[in-house]
Amino acid sequence: MSTFDTFLAEADALLGPRGLTRDADLTAPWTTDWRGRFHGACLALASPADTAQLSALVKLCAAHRVALVPQGGNSGMSGGATPSPDGKQLLVSLRRMNTMGAIDVAEQRVTCGAGVVLQSLHEAAEALGLRFPLTLGGKGSATVGGLISTNAGGTQVLRHGSMRAMVLGIEAVLASGEVYSALTPLRKDNRGFDLKQLFIGAEGTLGIVTAATLQLAPAIGERVVIWAAAPSLGAARQLLHRCEETLPGAVEGFEVLPQPCLDHVLEYLPEARAPLATRAPWHVLIEAVAARDAPAGSDTDLRDQCEAALACALEDGVVLDATIAASEAQAEAFWTLRESVSPAERAQGPAVQHDISVPVADMPRFIETVSPQLEAEWPGTRAVAFGHLGDGNVHFHMIAPQGVDPATWYAGEAKAISARVHDLVTQWHGSISAEHGIGQLKRDELARLADPVALGLLRAVKSALDPQGLLNPGKLMN
Amino acid sequence: MSTFDTFLAEADALLGPRGLTRDADLTAPWTTDWRGRFHGACLALASPADTAQLSALVKLCAAHRVALVPQGGNSGMSGGATPSPDGKQLLVSLRRMNTMGAIDVAEQRVTCGAGVVLQSLHEAAEALGLRFPLTLGGKGSATVGGLISTNAGGTQVLRHGSMRAMVLGIEAVLASGEVYSALTPLRKDNRGFDLKQLFIGAEGTLGIVTAATLQLAPAIGERVVIWAAAPSLGAARQLLHRCEETLPGAVEGFEVLPQPCLDHVLEYLPEARAPLATRAPWHVLIEAVAARDAPAGSDTDLRDQCEAALACALEDGVVLDATIAASEAQAEAFWTLRESVSPAERAQGPAVQHDISVPVADMPRFIETVSPQLEAEWPGTRAVAFGHLGDGNVHFHMIAPQGVDPATWYAGEAKAISARVHDLVTQWHGSISAEHGIGQLKRDELARLADPVALGLLRAVKSALDPQGLLNPGKLMN
């Protein structure tokens, strides 16, 4: 019997038929990432039932030197959960570990297994007048473990922060199979540096997150969705500052897109209408919310406040025009426009996309400087930047020149453009991965561009915590 | 020449006369902690002028295997900045590195050298209509580097969090002398796990923090200080929940003390007066604040809201009596009562103090269960618990029986009591150090009581980042 056969026999005995499969029909959906960019294979698909089983499985892997690839909903953007194509890695699904504890309404928190799906968490919180404020496109499949391991972002980061800000406690299985258990949150605890931070954004390279205690927030009472036209990105940023000053704690979303981008969306969605008749260099989508339990005795009305802020911004020329969604349907229609930017841009032809960030204050200057620079370097391309102005997170697309052969373009010019975008972002003290993580997609770019001291620290911690290199090897770093 | 002599000659050449001294008159104030509990000695006191000098110094230390003890204001509570008594460690003061960058008012942040004193930071922020919301007793000497290295707490944690929450960027010199530089804050950055977290609360064992970019907050516009009498700790906790619901984002302080504690304070401060005529099991001090830039068009008045909340709490029996400070002077007088609890308790005779936390929801039950338990185990002692109910952070004092010999009691019974308190806190899933850190004071207790898996992680990261064990050895862990 080969080592793998021995290992598989022992794993099978440990996990039982529901816990281990090599059936290609069952493993196939999970060995390729959902966007079809990374194609892997696996030794087997393990689905442990609980932390104890996973702990025993990891011990077995350590003894047989079998590498593990943890996976949640397989909805990641960077191939972080796709095994290597050699079929030697064990794919470990956390999806069975989807127990959700009772929600503590008074403390506004809940303990979830790693396999709990974001949508289920939303629903459970909503049923009790609370909410989990992080949301993103893949909410129907993304799991708590994956959200933590990638420090997921989304559209609510401006007010609530990324996943890191929601994690109060963590349980993780280490490379040795030992269980690090710190699920009981303490508001104050100074017994050394904060170990749970090691597992947030580590993409399963330092340990496998098995459960977490998460912070919830009060449900939304009122929501006001605004569409505004701005004369420049600088003006849009001024508008953000004003909104944050006059509506403290209320601004949850602040998205920007340029006029051509909106035009493409309107072309792509024939039934959609422009929120404003005014054409402008930039359009801004703002979402402001008030908690359901508004302060007692408070006479504030969010909509009135928004109207006052916009009137003032109009008068000062910070916005050229603005409207407040008159109904929930109209608010949704505004958001649909924003969410259709990516598909609309794709419909324009081949494009290469970048999930980058720069310091918030530099974002207008970055876009205004870098876009013409890149268009000049690659004649015929068009730079389209849009996204979370409030977070300094730009979705930066470079659209191919008309009439190129997509395959040739992707294999050649697109790669060169990406490298250049990453160079420029690095020069601007930004990040080549704002919210999608590194995975395998950007691993080599990180190695090429990261500060060598930072890279040395990442690798030193990795070696210390996973000396055999069995936890998700080939992801995040080499 | 001995190794030390060679090292000192090279260090002297590197740092110059202002940067290195062996003069006992100059080093003496810094080799003993401010409370006089830990007495050390040092090879020399190094005071590098900037990060480059410190980097070169650490490289020199690494080459000569000389251990370093970083020190800020020497105002720590756990001996974390006091060198060992053998005189073989180099004491490294960060106090000369006290440059403060220009405050970015729009982004509400500032970059400070590690040696910037908290009080200076407060003053600089206030001058521009902002504030740095963390404050504590030692603010006249505590430095930014020390606050980060100990993840300092204080009285504003309830709303603003510990120091960790204020740190947006960090620069640190590593054990190799390399400089990890990440001072430019990005709101979103998912290039792996968050390296800056390693240096927060690490007590200088993983690197020496040299600078940080810190989050500021808007200045306080209105402040309302309340004194309330509560029938039980459970009722006090209910009051906290009501305040957080009706005054969202406004409650900055929520402190509790039992009646005997208040009686001791009034005895200790003969000119002070009880805020209420009512005697009650527990007294509560609440501070609520509104930002200076109150929302435009808002008619809310913090004082009215507080009055309404208290009227409701009185009606429901959640409080027995309550008063709002009528003036800034009275507000200060209320806080003086709270801040005099420790000295007043000390005036009662020998006592052993503990800085512990338990999950917030368990705090009332913890105090009510553990206090009589300990008093029964050590007849004649009295348990006094008070502090930050909102953070689950209890200052837990055990007062010696009347008439004991202090030296004998401290050497014997007090030690046994402390060990027992730490045992109980651990059983209650709490922390033996809520805000004061581990240093040398609690190092052995941490080793005795910490989860071995957590301790293994702390040690693995330490070995990885400081393989020669030269950064503040003997602190936090062995």
mmCIF file of N, CA and C in Angstrom, chain B residues 168 180 211 231 233 279 455 461:
data_model
loop_
_atom_site.group_PDB
_atom_site.id
_atom_site.type_symbol
_atom_site.label_atom_id
_atom_site.label_comp_id
_atom_site.label_asym_id
_atom_site.label_seq_id
_atom_site.Cartn_x
_atom_site.Cartn_y
_atom_site.Cartn_z
ATOM 1 N N LEU B 168 -3.624 52.637 13.488
ATOM 2 C CA LEU B 168 -3.884 52.456 12.055
ATOM 3 C C LEU B 168 -2.643 51.980 11.314
ATOM 4 N N TYR B 180 10.350 47.199 10.049
ATOM 5 C CA TYR B 180 9.038 46.919 9.461
ATOM 6 C C TYR B 180 8.299 48.244 9.441
ATOM 7 N N ALA B 211 7.208 54.031 15.841
ATOM 8 C CA ALA B 211 6.258 55.073 15.437
ATOM 9 C C ALA B 211 4.915 54.428 15.142
ATOM 10 N N PRO B 231 -29.912 48.757 43.036
ATOM 11 C CA PRO B 231 -30.212 47.740 44.048
ATOM 12 C C PRO B 231 -29.313 46.509 43.935
ATOM 13 N N LEU B 233 -25.951 44.480 41.236
ATOM 14 C CA LEU B 233 -25.085 44.591 40.062
ATOM 15 C C LEU B 233 -25.857 44.232 38.798
ATOM 16 N N ARG B 279 -28.447 55.358 50.369
ATOM 17 C CA ARG B 279 -27.450 54.284 50.484
ATOM 18 C C ARG B 279 -27.973 53.105 49.663
ATOM 19 N N LEU B 455 -0.366 29.331 24.877
ATOM 20 C CA LEU B 455 1.016 29.583 25.307
ATOM 21 C C LEU B 455 2.004 29.080 24.253
ATOM 22 N N VAL B 461 5.600 32.064 17.967
ATOM 23 C CA VAL B 461 5.770 33.336 17.261
ATOM 24 C C VAL B 461 7.003 34.055 17.796
#
